[in-house]
Amino acid sequence: MRICKQEITKDTIKQVNSIMEGNPGITRRQLSLKTCELLDLRGPDGRYKEVGCRKALLELHRRGAIKLPDCKKAYAFQKRKTKKAGKLPELTGVSCSLAGLGEVEVFAVTSRYSKYSAIWNSLMDKYHYLGSGPLCGAQIRYLVRSVERGWLGALSFSAGTRKLRLRDKWIGWSQAARSAHLHEVACNSRFLILPTVKVPHLASHILSKSLKRLGKDWQERYGYQPVLAETFVDPRRFKGTCYRAANWTHIGQTASRATPHQNGKVSDGKKDIYLYPLTKGWRKVLCDEPEAGLGKLGRVQDAADWAEAEFGMVKFYDDRLKERLYTLARDFCKQPGELVPAACGGSAAKVKAAYRFFRNKGVTMDKLLRPHIESTLERIRGQKTVLAVQDTTSLNYTKHGPEYGLGPINKKQDKAVGLLLHDTLAFSEAGTPLGLLDAQCWAREEEEAGKSSRRHELPIEAKESMKWLRSYRVAGEAQKACPDTLLVSVGDREADLYELFAEAQQNESGAKLLVRAGKARGRKVKGGDEWQSPGAAAGSGGQEAIALWEKMENEEIKGELEVSLPRRGSRPAGKVKLAVRYAEVMLKPPLGKNLPFVKAWVIYAVEKEKAPGKNETVEWMLITTVETETFEQACKRIEWYSKRWGIEVYHKTLKSGCRIEDRCLNSVEGLRSCLALDMVVAWRIYWLTKQSRETPDAGCDMILGEDEWKALYVYVKRKPPPGSPPSLRDATRMVAALGGFLGRKGDGDPGNTTVWRGLQRLADITTGFSLRAVCPPALLPATLTNSLTCG
């Protein structure tokens, strides 16, 4: 729950209630101060954000989450009263040139209890059409006088407008940047030249003097300086000449709405918007988004279900977008593989809202995946070793993709178009998917076709191969966020890039590497026993290099290992015996690359005897930066690499189960956003399948709602549901049975395919089960009620 920009959890509510229980006579102000101390709510000046905290507590009180103590004192801002006219200062008519005024003073009102505060209020109440206030948020009031002629006018600056379409477009900041830097915008909320004063150019002169001292005064009072000033001019009353003369920029008019705002006020017409930069580089300051590295976003602690747990910390600044995201995630997960209209239950309103959600410019792939990645880090922290497997797959949208934004995905002769997806999925050592760590999705440019012929001339930054380094760097950030877990970045032969090994060596505290070497790379290693130091540059002397494959084939076999492999192409699924060799090597950089030698360990595993009828022999040459000095360690590295197949299972679930290639959206950005949602759903299906094997005795209520597991049990077992939920293993097998899983002795555990098919059917079964109260068996035809065994 997010109120007034504060994340409120159930634990926070319990702590607030315990504070009130332990202090029966506590006032609301004391409670807000203790809550600020509890949550460390501080503003830019380091002081407690008491007002914002009090608003949050009041909103919780209105929602019934807490019961605030009664107000013992009515403060001025809490009650409405008729203002008494203050005593006006003595005014004299002034009509002269600007030079004839002598020295013009612009000074700040330092206290609301001072005589100058009373003067400011009385002048505004008497002569300004908006009166003296109230002013919003942080504020500074100024009085203007001439040493020789007396009072000339008054003005004020207060907090900037929360949302202003033209201003936000002119600045160019994102929602995150606006939320972080809005306090650095000051609004010139009042400006008054007394009607007794007739001096040309005085208004622009006062504006200039006040803006020169505004930053220093704001710094002294609030601990930071504003970088941009804004103001609004009613065109029915004023022309805004003084602002133009003072070099303010007119950017347009506000949007006038006839319907009341949330506070009940009705707009009284459009206003002209003027802006004035207060510092150099102001746009860079305002557009700078706060850095939030991996592990710093946090995670929802009291989520109602999995959708809130995975997406609860999404950086949307509109709660309606969050609720729509939760609804879509639940609908997509209940019916994986259904297109948007079917997943939304055929509701025209929900379908329209879904497509509008994916068209929203504030909804992006990165923004949707970020909270899920944070949840993945939480699961990683519970593991000793995690495999960050990265791989690339293509998404074909040739038949029904958007008109613009796609690119070629196959060879030049093939006209197929779509997107490329390179993702990183974290696995436990047992092969359970823990969640996504990174996702890169892009379209190739048509003019880049044929670039592979120049691959040796281009730096890696100009090639698609850079995707491997980007994903590895994300794994390195995850390693920093999870220091007690060993993260190993795993890749296939396409990841056999020397730049990747060189980067892993430079960052010893980052993630480790485990990559299958490609024979075509022609990888070479240092020959002889006296190796060069890892930091030495290539070509600085030493023994002659030899081919990696030649070296490893001549190594002594250290033992044998039996590995289970899935079916792949013409090779059937089964177990194979691998002869294992391993050695420590010094990788030599390719010619023409000024990179250092890299110290690594190589494990060479080759199938000992090829079975009759098999077309290919299993042969793995694995290069790793994880120390491998014993046969047991070498076997462990081979087991790690065998888990790489899991990402291919995940891609199959994403394409066949979630049918991401059948999504019909009008823009590439919409496809990317929908892809992000489907990626999390595909992970959850895969996780459910694996989790039922890891923790078979856990209750199925961890993944199914009460209506879901009861409907599942009644439909499959044909008898009333038990008082407690079945085990996770039994529930998963029942779901898979709906998808065609037979559960015979030799069938083993269900796979992803039968599980996602079963989930599709379970959604309809649950809907029918939930309607039993609307249409009880007594109202059904006899032909139906005769087959029912429970009501």
mmCIF file of C-alpha atoms in Angstrom, residues 451-669:
data_model
loop_
_atom_site.group_PDB
_atom_site.id
_atom_site.type_symbol
_atom_site.label_atom_id
_atom_site.label_comp_id
_atom_site.label_asym_id
_atom_site.label_seq_id
_atom_site.Cartn_x
_atom_site.Cartn_y
_atom_site.Cartn_z
ATOM 1 C CA LYS A 451 27.445 -7.556 -41.049
ATOM 2 C CA SER A 452 28.735 -10.961 -39.922
ATOM 3 C CA SER A 453 31.189 -10.944 -42.839
ATOM 4 C CA ARG A 454 32.902 -7.938 -41.190
ATOM 5 C CA ARG A 455 32.800 -9.357 -37.662
ATOM 6 C CA HIS A 456 36.601 -9.470 -37.369
ATOM 7 C CA GLU A 457 36.912 -5.781 -38.263
ATOM 8 C CA LEU A 458 34.297 -4.437 -35.835
ATOM 9 C CA PRO A 459 34.809 -3.892 -32.097
ATOM 10 C CA ILE A 460 32.557 -5.943 -29.868
ATOM 11 C CA GLU A 461 30.586 -2.809 -28.883
ATOM 12 C CA ALA A 462 29.342 -2.591 -32.505
ATOM 13 C CA LYS A 463 28.249 -6.240 -32.655
ATOM 14 C CA GLU A 464 25.266 -8.165 -31.315
ATOM 15 C CA SER A 465 27.750 -10.201 -29.280
ATOM 16 C CA MET A 466 27.720 -7.315 -26.806
ATOM 17 C CA LYS A 467 24.518 -8.830 -25.431
ATOM 18 C CA TRP A 468 26.587 -11.464 -23.607
ATOM 19 C CA LEU A 469 28.709 -8.841 -21.869
ATOM 20 C CA ARG A 470 25.641 -6.807 -20.859
ATOM 21 C CA SER A 471 23.981 -9.844 -19.298
ATOM 22 C CA TYR A 472 27.220 -10.792 -17.570
ATOM 23 C CA ARG A 473 27.456 -7.299 -16.069
ATOM 24 C CA VAL A 474 23.922 -7.639 -14.718
ATOM 25 C CA ALA A 475 24.951 -10.944 -13.137
ATOM 26 C CA GLY A 476 27.886 -9.062 -11.609
ATOM 27 C CA GLU A 477 25.483 -6.504 -10.089
ATOM 28 C CA ALA A 478 23.398 -9.361 -8.715
ATOM 29 C CA GLN A 479 26.567 -10.840 -7.196
ATOM 30 C CA LYS A 480 27.194 -7.568 -5.340
ATOM 31 C CA ALA A 481 23.588 -7.554 -4.092
ATOM 32 C CA CYS A 482 23.902 -11.209 -2.956
ATOM 33 C CA PRO A 483 27.457 -11.464 -1.542
ATOM 34 C CA ASP A 484 26.821 -14.771 0.273
ATOM 35 C CA THR A 485 25.793 -16.546 -2.932
ATOM 36 C CA LEU A 486 28.101 -17.693 -5.719
ATOM 37 C CA LEU A 487 26.685 -16.575 -9.085
ATOM 38 C CA VAL A 488 27.949 -18.301 -12.221
ATOM 39 C CA SER A 489 27.055 -16.908 -15.639
ATOM 40 C CA VAL A 490 26.445 -19.850 -17.996
ATOM 41 C CA GLY A 491 26.428 -19.648 -21.797
ATOM 42 C CA ASP A 492 26.580 -21.924 -24.818
ATOM 43 C CA ARG A 493 29.116 -21.863 -27.668
ATOM 44 C CA GLU A 494 27.901 -18.477 -28.916
ATOM 45 C CA ALA A 495 29.117 -16.996 -25.616
ATOM 46 C CA ASP A 496 32.690 -18.140 -26.260
ATOM 47 C CA LEU A 497 33.989 -14.570 -26.514
ATOM 48 C CA TYR A 498 37.463 -13.627 -25.360
ATOM 49 C CA GLU A 499 36.249 -10.180 -24.252
ATOM 50 C CA LEU A 500 33.872 -11.937 -21.854
ATOM 51 C CA PHE A 501 36.697 -13.869 -20.184
ATOM 52 C CA ALA A 502 38.872 -10.754 -20.033
ATOM 53 C CA GLU A 503 36.117 -8.792 -18.296
ATOM 54 C CA ALA A 504 35.515 -11.606 -15.801
ATOM 55 C CA GLN A 505 39.229 -11.615 -14.924
ATOM 56 C CA GLN A 506 39.313 -7.838 -14.404
ATOM 57 C CA ASN A 507 36.382 -8.027 -11.976
ATOM 58 C CA GLU A 508 37.410 -10.732 -9.531
ATOM 59 C CA SER A 509 34.572 -9.908 -7.107
ATOM 60 C CA GLY A 510 31.925 -10.210 -9.849
ATOM 61 C CA ALA A 511 30.086 -13.233 -11.164
ATOM 62 C CA LYS A 512 32.032 -16.263 -12.389
ATOM 63 C CA LEU A 513 31.853 -17.733 -15.891
ATOM 64 C CA LEU A 514 31.050 -21.151 -17.298
ATOM 65 C CA VAL A 515 31.002 -21.233 -21.107
ATOM 66 C CA ARG A 516 31.046 -24.031 -23.623
ATOM 67 C CA ALA A 517 33.899 -23.500 -26.089
ATOM 68 C CA GLY A 518 33.193 -23.544 -29.801
ATOM 69 C CA LYS A 519 35.554 -25.573 -31.932
ATOM 70 C CA ALA A 520 35.319 -23.020 -34.739
ATOM 71 C CA ARG A 521 36.755 -20.320 -32.481
ATOM 72 C CA GLY A 522 40.192 -21.912 -32.647
ATOM 73 C CA ARG A 523 40.860 -21.036 -29.023
ATOM 74 C CA LYS A 524 44.556 -21.294 -28.067
ATOM 75 C CA VAL A 525 46.329 -21.580 -24.732
ATOM 76 C CA LYS A 526 49.830 -20.939 -23.464
ATOM 77 C CA GLY A 527 52.154 -23.863 -23.975
ATOM 78 C CA GLY A 528 54.757 -25.169 -21.514
ATOM 79 C CA ASP A 529 54.799 -25.200 -17.729
ATOM 80 C CA GLU A 530 55.929 -21.635 -17.000
ATOM 81 C CA TRP A 531 52.871 -19.513 -17.617
ATOM 82 C CA GLN A 532 52.744 -15.803 -18.000
ATOM 83 C CA SER A 533 51.024 -13.814 -15.246
ATOM 84 C CA PRO A 534 47.295 -13.134 -15.886
ATOM 85 C CA GLY A 535 47.839 -9.372 -16.076
ATOM 86 C CA ALA A 536 50.552 -9.497 -18.727
ATOM 87 C CA ALA A 537 49.712 -8.196 -22.168
ATOM 88 C CA ALA A 538 49.546 -10.482 -25.162
ATOM 89 C CA GLY A 539 52.637 -10.920 -27.227
ATOM 90 C CA SER A 540 55.106 -10.134 -24.404
ATOM 91 C CA GLY A 541 57.034 -13.347 -24.726
ATOM 92 C CA GLY A 542 56.743 -16.827 -23.237
ATOM 93 C CA GLN A 543 56.180 -20.317 -24.620
ATOM 94 C CA GLU A 544 54.489 -20.962 -27.951
ATOM 95 C CA ALA A 545 50.682 -21.243 -27.920
ATOM 96 C CA ILE A 546 48.945 -24.545 -28.681
ATOM 97 C CA ALA A 547 45.340 -25.306 -29.672
ATOM 98 C CA LEU A 548 42.973 -25.818 -26.741
ATOM 99 C CA TRP A 549 41.391 -28.950 -28.230
ATOM 100 C CA GLU A 550 44.774 -30.493 -28.953
ATOM 101 C CA LYS A 551 45.933 -29.870 -25.386
ATOM 102 C CA MET A 552 42.786 -31.319 -23.759
ATOM 103 C CA GLU A 553 42.665 -34.402 -25.984
ATOM 104 C CA ASN A 554 46.177 -35.230 -24.765
ATOM 105 C CA GLU A 555 45.208 -34.824 -21.097
ATOM 106 C CA GLU A 556 44.764 -37.934 -18.950
ATOM 107 C CA ILE A 557 41.163 -39.085 -18.322
ATOM 108 C CA LYS A 558 40.491 -38.419 -14.638
ATOM 109 C CA GLY A 559 37.233 -40.361 -14.354
ATOM 110 C CA GLU A 560 33.753 -41.012 -15.736
ATOM 111 C CA LEU A 561 30.434 -39.269 -15.092
ATOM 112 C CA GLU A 562 26.884 -40.310 -16.006
ATOM 113 C CA VAL A 563 24.666 -37.411 -17.104
ATOM 114 C CA SER A 564 20.951 -37.340 -17.980
ATOM 115 C CA LEU A 565 20.239 -35.370 -21.147
ATOM 116 C CA PRO A 566 16.884 -34.317 -22.625
ATOM 117 C CA ARG A 567 15.831 -35.182 -26.137
ATOM 118 C CA ARG A 568 17.396 -32.904 -28.720
ATOM 119 C CA GLY A 569 16.812 -33.256 -32.467
ATOM 120 C CA SER A 570 17.426 -36.842 -33.483
ATOM 121 C CA ARG A 571 19.081 -37.685 -30.172
ATOM 122 C CA PRO A 572 16.658 -39.405 -27.762
ATOM 123 C CA ALA A 573 16.490 -38.514 -24.095
ATOM 124 C CA GLY A 574 18.558 -40.690 -21.793
ATOM 125 C CA LYS A 575 21.739 -41.089 -19.787
ATOM 126 C CA VAL A 576 25.228 -40.953 -21.248
ATOM 127 C CA LYS A 577 28.627 -41.768 -19.785
ATOM 128 C CA LEU A 578 31.216 -39.040 -20.217
ATOM 129 C CA ALA A 579 34.979 -39.389 -19.928
ATOM 130 C CA VAL A 580 36.186 -36.354 -17.971
ATOM 131 C CA ARG A 581 39.472 -34.458 -18.323
ATOM 132 C CA TYR A 582 40.310 -31.116 -16.736
ATOM 133 C CA ALA A 583 43.272 -28.762 -16.586
ATOM 134 C CA GLU A 584 44.273 -25.259 -15.612
ATOM 135 C CA VAL A 585 45.170 -23.152 -18.661
ATOM 136 C CA MET A 586 46.172 -19.653 -19.696
ATOM 137 C CA LEU A 587 43.947 -18.525 -22.573
ATOM 138 C CA LYS A 588 45.732 -16.624 -25.308
ATOM 139 C CA PRO A 589 43.946 -13.578 -26.812
ATOM 140 C CA PRO A 590 43.145 -13.711 -30.539
ATOM 141 C CA LEU A 591 45.481 -11.936 -32.924
ATOM 142 C CA GLY A 592 44.855 -8.226 -33.269
ATOM 143 C CA LYS A 593 43.208 -7.849 -29.850
ATOM 144 C CA ASN A 594 45.185 -5.997 -27.225
ATOM 145 C CA LEU A 595 43.836 -8.027 -24.327
ATOM 146 C CA PRO A 596 45.611 -9.818 -21.457
ATOM 147 C CA PHE A 597 46.068 -13.555 -21.047
ATOM 148 C CA VAL A 598 43.266 -15.070 -18.961
ATOM 149 C CA LYS A 599 43.699 -17.744 -16.326
ATOM 150 C CA ALA A 600 40.915 -20.345 -16.523
ATOM 151 C CA TRP A 601 40.061 -23.995 -15.976
ATOM 152 C CA VAL A 602 38.924 -26.267 -18.808
ATOM 153 C CA ILE A 603 36.777 -29.383 -18.404
ATOM 154 C CA TYR A 604 36.637 -31.693 -21.415
ATOM 155 C CA ALA A 605 33.808 -34.233 -21.272
ATOM 156 C CA VAL A 606 33.234 -36.563 -24.210
ATOM 157 C CA GLU A 607 30.855 -39.486 -24.600
ATOM 158 C CA LYS A 608 32.802 -42.675 -24.019
ATOM 159 C CA GLU A 609 30.813 -44.949 -26.306
ATOM 160 C CA LYS A 610 28.380 -43.736 -28.929
ATOM 161 C CA ALA A 611 25.163 -45.724 -28.847
ATOM 162 C CA PRO A 612 24.104 -47.507 -32.055
ATOM 163 C CA GLY A 613 21.993 -45.369 -34.364
ATOM 164 C CA LYS A 614 23.140 -42.040 -32.866
ATOM 165 C CA ASN A 615 24.266 -39.388 -35.323
ATOM 166 C CA GLU A 616 26.367 -37.311 -32.963
ATOM 167 C CA THR A 617 28.639 -37.770 -29.992
ATOM 168 C CA VAL A 618 28.184 -35.704 -26.841
ATOM 169 C CA GLU A 619 31.310 -33.569 -26.512
ATOM 170 C CA TRP A 620 31.588 -30.609 -24.144
ATOM 171 C CA MET A 621 34.599 -28.344 -23.812
ATOM 172 C CA LEU A 622 33.773 -26.103 -20.847
ATOM 173 C CA ILE A 623 35.819 -23.050 -19.867
ATOM 174 C CA THR A 624 35.258 -21.639 -16.392
ATOM 175 C CA THR A 625 36.723 -19.043 -14.074
ATOM 176 C CA VAL A 626 35.666 -21.119 -11.050
ATOM 177 C CA GLU A 627 38.606 -22.983 -9.571
ATOM 178 C CA THR A 628 38.540 -26.648 -10.639
ATOM 179 C CA GLU A 629 41.343 -28.706 -9.076
ATOM 180 C CA THR A 630 39.657 -32.059 -8.356
ATOM 181 C CA PHE A 631 37.564 -34.614 -10.230
ATOM 182 C CA GLU A 632 34.558 -33.869 -7.971
ATOM 183 C CA GLN A 633 34.792 -30.161 -8.817
ATOM 184 C CA ALA A 634 34.998 -30.979 -12.527
ATOM 185 C CA CYS A 635 31.877 -33.142 -12.245
ATOM 186 C CA LYS A 636 30.103 -30.305 -10.465
ATOM 187 C CA ARG A 637 30.913 -27.902 -13.339
ATOM 188 C CA ILE A 638 29.489 -30.430 -15.822
ATOM 189 C CA GLU A 639 26.314 -30.727 -13.737
ATOM 190 C CA TRP A 640 26.055 -26.930 -13.720
ATOM 191 C CA TYR A 641 26.273 -26.791 -17.497
ATOM 192 C CA SER A 642 23.648 -29.543 -17.878
ATOM 193 C CA LYS A 643 21.162 -27.141 -16.204
ATOM 194 C CA ARG A 644 21.573 -24.801 -19.183
ATOM 195 C CA TRP A 645 18.883 -26.768 -21.013
ATOM 196 C CA GLY A 646 16.403 -25.253 -18.588
ATOM 197 C CA ILE A 647 16.395 -21.945 -20.439
ATOM 198 C CA GLU A 648 15.380 -23.720 -23.641
ATOM 199 C CA VAL A 649 12.475 -25.297 -21.755
ATOM 200 C CA TYR A 650 11.609 -21.797 -20.548
ATOM 201 C CA HIS A 651 11.661 -20.407 -24.103
ATOM 202 C CA LYS A 652 9.386 -23.238 -25.226
ATOM 203 C CA THR A 653 6.985 -22.396 -22.403
ATOM 204 C CA LEU A 654 7.078 -18.736 -23.414
ATOM 205 C CA LYS A 655 6.363 -19.422 -27.090
ATOM 206 C CA SER A 656 4.105 -22.487 -27.027
ATOM 207 C CA GLY A 657 2.560 -22.067 -23.587
ATOM 208 C CA CYS A 658 2.080 -18.293 -23.438
ATOM 209 C CA ARG A 659 1.914 -17.902 -27.250
ATOM 210 C CA ILE A 660 3.777 -14.627 -27.190
ATOM 211 C CA GLU A 661 4.263 -14.825 -30.988
ATOM 212 C CA ASP A 662 0.471 -14.775 -31.462
ATOM 213 C CA ARG A 663 -0.049 -11.503 -29.562
ATOM 214 C CA CYS A 664 -1.712 -8.900 -31.777
ATOM 215 C CA LEU A 665 -0.600 -5.405 -30.786
ATOM 216 C CA ASN A 666 -0.120 -2.337 -32.947
ATOM 217 C CA SER A 667 3.303 -1.264 -31.696
ATOM 218 C CA VAL A 668 6.644 -2.845 -30.895
ATOM 219 C CA GLU A 669 6.684 -1.146 -27.494
#
